[in-house]
Amino acid sequence: MKIFQDRNKELEIEMDLYLNCLQKGVMTFNEGIKDFMDDNEGQFDERIKSIIELENDADEHLQTLKFILFRYNLMPDLSADILELMDAMDDINDIAKDVLLGLYVERPCINPDHRSDFKMIAKYSRKAVETLIKGVRIYLTQFRTIEDYVSKVYHFESEVDTLLYNLKVKIFSDKDDMNFPIKMHERYFAQEIAKLSDIAEDIAGKLAVFRFKRSL
Amino acid sequence: MDVTLSTTIFLSAGLFMGWSLGGNDAANIFGTAVGTRMVRFSTAALICSIFVILGAVVSGAGASHTLGELGAINAIGGAFAVSASAAFTVMMMTKRGLPVSTSQAIVGAIIGWNLFGGIDTDISVVTKIISTWGITPVLAAIFAMVIYWIVRFSLEHINIHVVRVDKYTRYALVIVGAFGAYSLGANNIANVMGVFINVSPFNTLSISDTFVVTDVQQLFLLGGIAIAVGVYTYSKKVMLTVGKSIFKLSPISAFIVVLATSIVLFLFSSEALYMWLTSRNLPALPLVPVSQSQAIVGAIMGIGIAKGGRNINSRELLRISSGWVMTPILSMVISMVSLYVLQNVFMQTVIR
């Protein structure tokens, strides 16, 4: 007689694969922004394909993960927290894909003077998400040190806010009203790119709370 | 074997006690594990039944011997009245929602038999037994605190993936559940069948020179089976209640509580450990049937203290403690009344 339905290893692998997809997704996002700003069209198109694939893969892993978690009733005391965490993190690849696809479809006209700012926002957003992913991995193993990661995510998010504010000031400092729609378009994409760090901040807040439930 | 209809009826009180123990006390062992669906009920019931019977038959004699010292009930009618009184008391107290002790109930009922028969109660034995009622929750609390600190340190310093922690917790719950069931059988079989030892209707069975099943072991086997029947027929509902409402414990806390409780029960029932310690002139705990409920309350308190003692509900604790005082007194009174009724209304021999 088999006493246990041992799906634990499978779940651990699925969690790891899911986090890997998110990690690759945010890296692709950052590279995609750089390629767009540097007018590397061929490479930008490749990034679009990659991010769509990664988003699909992440969705599949998330579904499998949810199925294993509930079907075999693993971690009954923590499953709700873990699921909330994983579900919230799904937004990372969704936003990354939406931003890159938005750039691909709408082709906003970015002022060459502002391009480095866009790249900086993307870079710090990436850092915020990467730190969050590390924090989630730590939550799953060595939860005592989560606070370090949470405070780093907050730091990167605040950097992104500052960069976004400065960029907005730059965009609208030119008094030429004829370019107003272009300015609005630029501002919109700047905000969308910065959204990733906001999501990272929200999830980091949840992580800080879940950490207490993890302890005995 | 001298099993007649009347002895079967008289033994039924012990069997009822066993069934009740299986339904309630066994649920304390696997309650959280089953309630949180960490372990399936079928697995829990099977392990619990096997190990309760093993504990009862292999290690049940020690604690029963002490009960015999308290009052050697020498008529099966008397044993019936004592056992039924204890069972009735437990039922009444359980209805009031108090985690009541079958050990206290049976001790009270035996003292009632002594008083009814005008037999002197050995005060040293009473003192020994009553002292365990204080020691049991304290010891369980100490064990729970120590285990809690060890587990917490391990979880915080050894980097184990949360999914693997879940897996190990399931294994641990099954293993300590088996140990808990064994200890429960070894310690509490005395409450179920202890009063029938001197009036056992069974004869010793010699299957070979080396394999002998004594009449007492047969009696304990019967009691163990009654407990197992209680586990299968009544404990599922209690397990789900224990797991979800009364003691809201996490699976890891449940592991700590069950392990601490099981160690305490084992210490109070292991003859081998008792002999080992006394042969080396070391202090040993008396072999006495102790209350699993008291041990569990003590262990939960121990975790509460280890966490900083903020969540301990003193009023609830006082209510539970009042039950511990009332149980033996109530059981003693009911025992005396039922012995009187059995002797004078039903014309049964309750004492020789």
XYZ file of C-alpha atoms in Angstrom:
568
model
C 0.000 0.000 0.000
C 1.339 3.436 -0.913
C 0.820 5.668 2.080
C 1.744 8.978 0.440
C 1.029 10.459 -2.940
C 4.507 11.927 -3.183
C 4.129 14.967 -5.427
C 6.390 17.191 -3.375
C 9.404 16.915 -5.657
C 7.232 17.647 -8.687
C 5.853 20.765 -7.004
C 9.323 21.945 -6.016
C 10.502 21.574 -9.632
C 7.423 23.392 -10.985
C 7.992 26.287 -8.597
C 11.609 26.498 -9.666
C 10.733 26.396 -13.381
C 8.049 29.026 -12.905
C 10.467 31.383 -11.146
C 13.060 30.708 -13.879
C 10.509 31.766 -16.526
C 9.846 34.995 -14.621
C 13.573 35.626 -14.255
C 14.167 35.118 -17.976
C 11.085 37.188 -18.758
C 12.301 40.252 -16.908
C 15.762 39.931 -18.466
C 14.204 39.706 -21.929
C 12.067 42.720 -21.083
C 15.137 44.774 -20.162
C 17.011 43.693 -23.296
C 13.911 44.402 -25.407
C 13.692 47.970 -24.101
C 17.387 48.473 -24.852
C 16.976 47.073 -28.375
C 13.958 49.303 -29.013
C 15.753 52.393 -27.757
C 18.865 51.527 -29.791
C 16.724 50.823 -32.908
C 17.903 47.193 -33.139
C 14.710 46.113 -34.861
C 15.729 42.559 -35.717
C 16.769 41.780 -32.178
C 13.714 43.575 -30.757
C 11.440 41.274 -32.812
C 13.300 38.273 -31.363
C 12.718 39.614 -27.841
C 8.988 39.838 -28.585
C 8.917 36.181 -29.627
C 10.913 35.194 -26.528
C 8.700 37.096 -24.110
C 5.526 35.556 -25.600
C 7.023 32.065 -25.253
C 8.199 32.753 -21.716
C 4.818 34.124 -20.723
C 3.104 31.016 -22.096
C 5.582 28.738 -20.334
C 5.104 30.604 -17.061
C 1.323 30.251 -17.374
C 1.654 26.515 -17.969
C 3.940 26.066 -14.969
C 1.575 28.132 -12.831
C -1.376 25.971 -13.834
C 0.538 22.751 -13.121
C 1.744 24.165 -9.825
C -1.804 25.087 -8.764
C -3.086 21.671 -9.810
C -0.449 19.790 -7.789
C -0.874 22.068 -4.802
C -4.625 21.564 -4.536
C -5.137 18.146 -6.050
C -2.717 16.547 -3.582
C -3.382 19.015 -0.764
C 0.262 19.852 -0.263
C 1.267 22.372 2.417
C -2.304 22.885 3.690
C -1.240 25.631 6.087
C 0.806 27.593 3.542
C -0.818 26.758 0.219
C -3.062 29.849 0.202
C -0.086 32.179 0.785
C 2.081 30.455 -1.772
C -0.678 30.492 -4.350
C -1.372 34.182 -3.743
C 2.329 34.879 -4.150
C 2.686 32.876 -7.348
C -0.513 34.313 -8.816
C 0.617 37.863 -8.092
C 3.972 37.176 -9.727
C 2.229 36.117 -12.919
C 1.607 39.835 -13.554
C 5.352 40.344 -14.039
C 5.519 38.482 -17.357
C 2.103 39.794 -18.399
C 3.219 43.411 -17.985
C 6.613 42.738 -19.581
C 4.914 41.201 -22.610
C 2.296 43.992 -22.831
C 4.966 46.708 -22.754
C 7.115 45.102 -25.453
C 4.077 44.356 -27.631
C 2.854 47.924 -27.055
C 6.183 49.292 -28.253
C 6.073 46.937 -31.247
C 2.549 47.927 -32.283
C 2.415 51.612 -31.373
C 6.053 52.448 -32.229
C 6.149 55.539 -29.983
C 8.420 58.312 -31.062
C 10.970 58.540 -28.246
C 13.092 61.645 -28.053
C 16.754 60.535 -28.466
C 17.659 62.618 -25.393
C 15.256 60.581 -23.260
C 16.277 57.121 -24.393
C 18.942 56.568 -21.743
C 16.350 57.477 -19.078
C 13.980 54.860 -20.457
C 16.794 52.304 -20.334
C 17.593 53.283 -16.737
C 13.957 52.866 -15.682
C 13.883 49.441 -17.340
C 17.177 48.486 -15.673
C 16.014 49.409 -12.178
C 12.625 47.789 -12.742
C 14.499 44.638 -13.738
C 16.637 44.877 -10.603
C 13.522 45.248 -8.439
C 11.918 42.157 -9.998
C 15.116 40.092 -9.880
C 15.562 40.917 -6.194
C 11.940 39.980 -5.591
C 12.415 36.619 -7.328
C 15.491 35.954 -5.162
C 13.399 36.918 -2.128
C 10.688 34.452 -3.116
C 13.277 31.697 -3.501
C 14.590 32.598 -0.065
C 11.036 32.557 1.341
C 10.787 28.969 0.163
C 14.014 27.908 1.863
C 15.804 30.261 4.260
C 13.034 32.620 5.265
C 14.846 34.449 8.069
C 16.746 36.692 5.642
C 13.735 37.832 3.605
C 13.826 41.340 5.071
C 17.104 42.080 3.224
C 15.460 41.357 -0.107
C 12.255 43.186 0.725
C 14.130 46.365 1.633
C 16.203 46.103 -1.569
C 13.027 45.828 -3.664
C 11.646 48.944 -1.935
C 14.903 50.729 -2.652
C 14.868 49.883 -6.375
C 11.200 50.854 -6.641
C 11.919 54.217 -5.109
C 14.824 54.677 -7.565
C 12.438 53.950 -10.425
C 9.950 56.498 -9.059
C 12.664 59.157 -8.969
C 13.846 58.288 -12.494
C 10.259 58.364 -13.743
C 9.622 61.743 -12.174
C 12.804 63.202 -13.664
C 11.946 61.801 -17.075
C 8.448 63.277 -16.932
C 9.940 66.670 -16.064
C 12.319 66.340 -19.042
C 9.519 65.304 -21.402
C 7.278 68.193 -20.500
C 10.017 70.818 -20.072
C 9.828 71.554 -23.798
C 7.059 74.138 -24.219
C 6.253 73.130 -27.797
C 2.501 72.341 -27.639
C 2.535 70.827 -31.110
C 4.411 67.784 -29.678
C 1.946 67.237 -26.851
C 0.491 63.930 -28.159
C 4.029 62.612 -28.611
C 4.907 63.702 -25.082
C 1.830 61.954 -23.689
C 2.766 58.820 -25.592
C 6.305 58.929 -24.193
C 5.019 59.491 -20.673
C 2.587 56.585 -21.050
C 5.346 54.116 -21.950
C 7.629 55.452 -19.234
C 4.866 54.719 -16.708
C 4.216 51.270 -18.175
C 7.890 50.335 -17.927
C 7.954 51.576 -14.323
C 4.880 49.467 -13.491
C 7.053 46.377 -13.116
C 8.786 47.842 -10.085
C 5.398 48.763 -8.563
C 4.284 45.148 -8.890
C 7.559 44.009 -7.345
C 6.956 46.375 -4.429
C 3.405 45.086 -3.857
C 4.552 41.463 -3.860
C 7.506 42.267 -1.591
C 4.971 43.675 0.906
C 3.053 40.418 0.819
C 6.273 38.460 1.216
C 7.153 40.402 4.363
C 3.804 39.374 5.876
C 3.937 35.762 4.700
C 7.375 35.414 6.306
C 5.750 35.551 9.751
C 3.345 32.766 8.873
C 6.285 30.669 7.700
C 7.950 30.823 11.104
C 6.703 28.348 13.727
C -11.859 -19.922 29.212
C -14.794 -19.010 31.350
C -16.688 -16.534 29.210
C -20.420 -16.620 29.884
C -23.194 -14.226 28.938
C -22.959 -12.484 32.297
C -19.176 -11.996 32.031
C -19.659 -10.650 28.495
C -22.197 -8.148 29.826
C -19.894 -7.185 32.683
C -16.903 -6.838 30.320
C -18.996 -4.606 28.070
C -18.374 -1.649 30.408
C -14.621 -2.006 29.781
C -15.218 -2.446 26.078
C -17.348 0.700 26.047
C -14.542 2.511 27.840
C -12.107 1.226 25.188
C -14.411 2.281 22.369
C -14.738 5.738 23.900
C -10.956 5.970 24.323
C -10.501 4.997 20.670
C -12.989 7.605 19.550
C -11.666 10.483 21.619
C -8.055 9.982 22.717
C -6.927 8.450 19.441
C -8.391 11.497 17.738
C -6.024 13.649 19.772
C -3.073 11.830 18.222
C -4.045 12.134 14.568
C -6.601 14.962 14.841
C -4.606 17.759 13.264
C -2.934 15.470 10.737
C -6.301 14.206 9.467
C -8.163 17.507 9.984
C -5.666 19.376 7.817
C -5.581 16.446 5.387
C -1.854 15.890 5.885
C -2.621 12.214 6.527
C -5.610 10.298 5.186
C -8.090 8.986 7.741
C -7.720 5.401 6.471
C -3.933 5.577 7.003
C -4.323 7.179 10.428
C -6.952 4.670 11.563
C -4.912 1.668 10.426
C -1.673 2.843 12.062
C -3.496 3.919 15.192
C -5.323 0.601 15.573
C -2.233 -1.557 15.035
C -0.044 0.412 17.419
C -2.691 0.831 20.130
C -3.160 -2.954 20.221
C 0.616 -3.539 20.183
C 1.138 -1.052 23.023
C -1.668 -2.569 25.060
C -0.539 -6.182 24.675
C 3.251 -5.637 24.856
C 3.617 -2.835 27.403
C 0.250 -2.517 29.121
C 1.085 -4.404 32.301
C 3.122 -1.766 34.165
C 0.487 0.929 34.559
C -2.217 -1.688 35.226
C -0.176 -3.078 38.112
C -0.301 0.299 39.895
C -4.071 0.452 39.483
C -4.200 -3.023 41.028
C -2.254 -1.676 44.018
C -4.862 1.044 44.436
C -7.734 -1.403 44.590
C -7.681 -5.084 43.679
C -11.254 -5.455 42.487
C -12.143 -9.068 43.131
C -15.657 -9.445 41.729
C -16.589 -8.971 38.106
C -19.769 -7.151 39.108
C -17.663 -4.643 41.007
C -15.299 -4.252 38.065
C -18.311 -3.602 35.824
C -19.678 -0.922 38.171
C -16.275 0.766 38.504
C -15.622 0.734 34.755
C -19.149 1.863 33.858
C -18.998 4.693 36.415
C -15.724 5.948 34.986
C -17.096 5.740 31.442
C -20.282 7.568 32.461
C -18.257 10.330 34.154
C -16.097 10.747 31.065
C -19.224 10.951 28.908
C -20.777 13.601 31.160
C -17.652 15.745 31.297
C -17.096 15.431 27.548
C -20.642 16.697 27.003
C -19.641 19.825 28.934
C -16.772 20.284 26.478
C -13.985 19.554 28.952
C -10.940 17.528 27.857
C -11.485 14.943 30.572
C -9.155 12.235 31.815
C -10.195 8.589 31.738
C -7.312 7.877 34.142
C -8.714 10.238 36.747
C -12.183 8.833 36.270
C -11.046 5.239 36.790
C -8.931 6.159 39.845
C -11.914 7.960 41.395
C -14.150 4.977 40.662
C -11.677 2.492 42.227
C -11.417 4.628 45.382
C -15.225 4.604 45.380
C -15.107 0.783 45.336
C -12.625 0.792 48.247
C -14.854 3.119 50.253
C -17.970 1.113 49.422
C -16.302 -2.120 50.526
C -14.702 -0.573 53.594
C -11.245 -1.432 52.264
C -8.359 0.814 53.245
C -6.975 2.795 50.347
C -3.203 2.820 50.210
C -2.446 6.524 50.650
C 1.075 6.160 49.249
C -0.369 4.795 45.989
C -2.992 7.565 45.885
C -0.269 10.151 46.452
C 1.840 8.557 43.730
C -1.058 8.683 41.280
C -2.217 12.192 42.183
C 1.332 13.514 41.910
C 1.385 12.314 38.290
C -1.667 14.463 37.562
C 0.462 17.490 38.344
C 3.645 16.131 36.781
C 2.027 15.062 33.495
C 1.074 18.495 32.095
C 4.266 20.086 33.434
C 6.449 17.386 31.889
C 4.532 17.583 28.605
C 4.968 21.376 28.593
C 8.718 21.034 29.174
C 9.086 18.444 26.409
C 6.981 20.553 24.046
C 9.111 23.642 24.745
C 12.357 21.772 24.140
C 11.076 20.115 20.951
C 9.644 23.450 19.774
C 13.017 25.168 20.173
C 14.830 22.327 18.401
C 12.363 22.323 15.488
C 12.370 26.116 15.214
C 16.165 26.251 15.257
C 16.341 23.512 12.619
C 13.807 25.201 10.350
C 15.533 28.558 10.651
C 19.085 27.348 10.229
C 18.856 24.354 7.922
C 17.798 25.491 4.476
C 15.031 23.054 3.673
C 12.622 23.871 0.871
C 9.112 24.525 2.147
C 7.774 21.705 -0.033
C 10.221 19.261 1.500
C 9.324 20.483 4.991
C 5.736 19.545 4.143
C 6.831 16.091 3.038
C 8.945 15.473 6.148
C 6.127 16.777 8.358
C 3.761 14.178 6.867
C 6.259 11.386 7.578
C 6.880 12.779 11.068
C 3.152 12.956 11.825
C 2.717 9.313 10.861
C 5.762 8.182 12.866
C 4.904 10.129 16.036
C 1.279 9.107 15.524
C 2.350 5.456 15.627
C 4.472 6.149 18.720
C 1.578 8.074 20.261
C -0.836 5.222 19.595
C 1.625 2.720 21.078
C 2.097 4.860 24.199
C -1.655 5.388 24.497
C -2.263 1.648 24.291
C 0.534 0.887 26.772
C -0.524 3.499 29.290
C -4.279 3.763 29.010
C -5.194 0.088 28.560
C -5.068 0.070 32.356
C -8.086 2.386 32.340
C -9.941 0.109 29.954
C -9.143 -3.342 31.284
C -7.118 -2.764 34.467
C -10.069 -3.289 36.800
C -10.829 -6.678 35.194
C -7.345 -8.165 35.725
C -8.189 -10.007 38.948
C -11.476 -11.286 37.533
C -10.225 -12.129 34.012
C -12.366 -14.824 32.386
C -9.458 -15.920 30.151
C -6.859 -18.652 30.691
C -3.196 -18.465 29.673
C -2.613 -19.792 26.145
C 0.611 -21.719 25.474
C 1.108 -22.016 21.722
C 4.715 -23.183 22.126
C 7.369 -23.086 24.857
C 8.405 -19.607 23.852
C 5.070 -18.164 22.749
C 2.733 -17.777 25.685
C -0.209 -15.387 25.741
C -1.216 -14.706 29.316
C -4.833 -14.155 30.397
C -4.012 -10.509 31.072
C -2.567 -10.094 27.578
C -5.746 -11.603 26.124
C -7.755 -9.155 28.171
C -5.600 -6.295 26.908
C -5.911 -7.562 23.345
C -9.687 -7.419 23.731
C -9.404 -3.896 25.132
C -7.048 -2.929 22.299
C -9.543 -4.231 19.743
C -12.291 -2.176 21.444
C -10.070 0.898 21.117
C -9.445 0.064 17.445
C -13.198 -0.260 16.860
C -13.603 3.161 18.484
C -10.963 4.548 16.143
C -12.719 3.197 13.040
C -16.297 3.943 14.037
C -16.174 7.208 15.932
C -12.836 8.993 15.687
C -13.121 10.477 12.178
C -15.637 13.117 13.229
C -13.646 13.880 16.385
C -10.393 14.070 14.398
C -11.932 16.603 12.017
C -13.190 18.632 14.989
C -9.832 18.469 16.767
C -8.009 19.341 13.557
C -10.163 22.280 12.600
C -11.642 23.923 15.623
C -10.677 23.022 19.177
C -6.910 23.127 18.909
C -6.055 25.142 15.824
C -2.522 23.869 15.379
C -0.282 23.953 12.351
C 0.900 20.505 11.210
C 4.372 21.153 12.673
C 2.905 22.285 16.017
C 0.717 19.172 15.981
C 3.844 17.065 15.507
C 5.432 18.743 18.547
C 2.311 18.286 20.689
C 1.865 14.625 19.764
C 5.554 13.836 20.264
C 5.707 15.553 23.678
C 2.479 13.817 24.762
C 3.659 10.430 23.525
C 6.997 10.712 25.318
C 5.206 11.508 28.579
C 2.790 8.598 28.194
C 5.672 6.312 27.281
C 7.722 7.365 30.323
C 4.782 6.549 32.585
C 4.259 3.099 31.053
C 7.619 1.652 29.985
C 8.589 -1.133 32.372
C 11.928 -1.579 30.603
C 12.852 2.066 31.160
C 11.657 1.878 34.765
C 13.817 -1.200 35.430
C 16.813 0.322 33.649
C 16.631 3.507 35.725
C 15.937 1.866 39.076
C 18.694 -0.739 38.555
C 21.126 2.171 38.245
C 19.702 3.905 41.319
C 18.324 6.676 39.148
C 14.935 8.279 39.866
C 12.202 6.776 37.700
C 8.672 7.907 37.008
C 5.986 5.647 38.491
C 4.160 3.330 36.107
C 0.747 4.925 36.275
C -2.043 5.423 33.751
C -1.835 9.157 33.112
C -4.171 11.448 31.269
C -3.474 12.015 27.610
C -5.775 15.048 27.695
C -3.699 16.600 30.491
C -0.524 15.886 28.587
C -1.933 17.491 25.435
C -3.100 20.593 27.295
C 0.363 20.779 28.898
C 2.119 20.398 25.542
C -0.006 23.121 23.921
C 0.772 25.368 26.888
C 4.445 24.553 26.459
C 4.345 25.782 22.860
C 2.481 28.877 24.040
C 5.168 29.584 26.642
C 7.962 28.961 24.130
C 6.315 31.490 21.810
C 6.371 34.095 24.566
C 3.267 33.137 26.552
C 1.066 35.823 25.015
C -1.634 33.532 23.688
C -2.388 31.514 26.824
C -6.028 31.805 27.839
C -5.865 31.580 31.651
C -9.653 31.487 32.039
C -9.962 28.499 29.709
C -7.073 26.832 31.508
C -8.853 27.303 34.830
C -12.036 25.793 33.375
C -10.098 22.761 32.113
C -8.310 22.388 35.485
C -11.646 22.482 37.329
C -12.660 19.483 35.203
C -9.555 17.661 36.381
C -10.552 18.200 40.031
C -14.208 17.337 39.503
C -13.634 14.159 37.448
C -12.242 11.817 40.169
C -14.684 13.111 42.798
C -17.688 12.711 40.513
C -16.516 9.300 39.372
C -16.028 8.157 42.970
C -19.568 9.193 43.935
C -21.133 7.590 40.833
C -19.104 4.417 41.487
C -20.403 4.126 45.063
C -24.002 4.712 43.968
C -23.808 2.187 41.124
C -22.136 -0.410 43.370
C -24.956 0.056 45.854
C -27.594 -0.316 43.144
C -25.904 -3.357 41.608
C -25.579 -5.062 44.986
C -28.946 -4.221 46.469
C -31.255 -3.901 43.460
C -29.739 -6.373 40.985
C -28.375 -8.694 43.716
C -24.931 -8.953 42.131
C -21.685 -9.664 43.947
C -19.583 -6.547 43.733
C -17.003 -7.412 46.392
C -15.707 -10.659 47.918
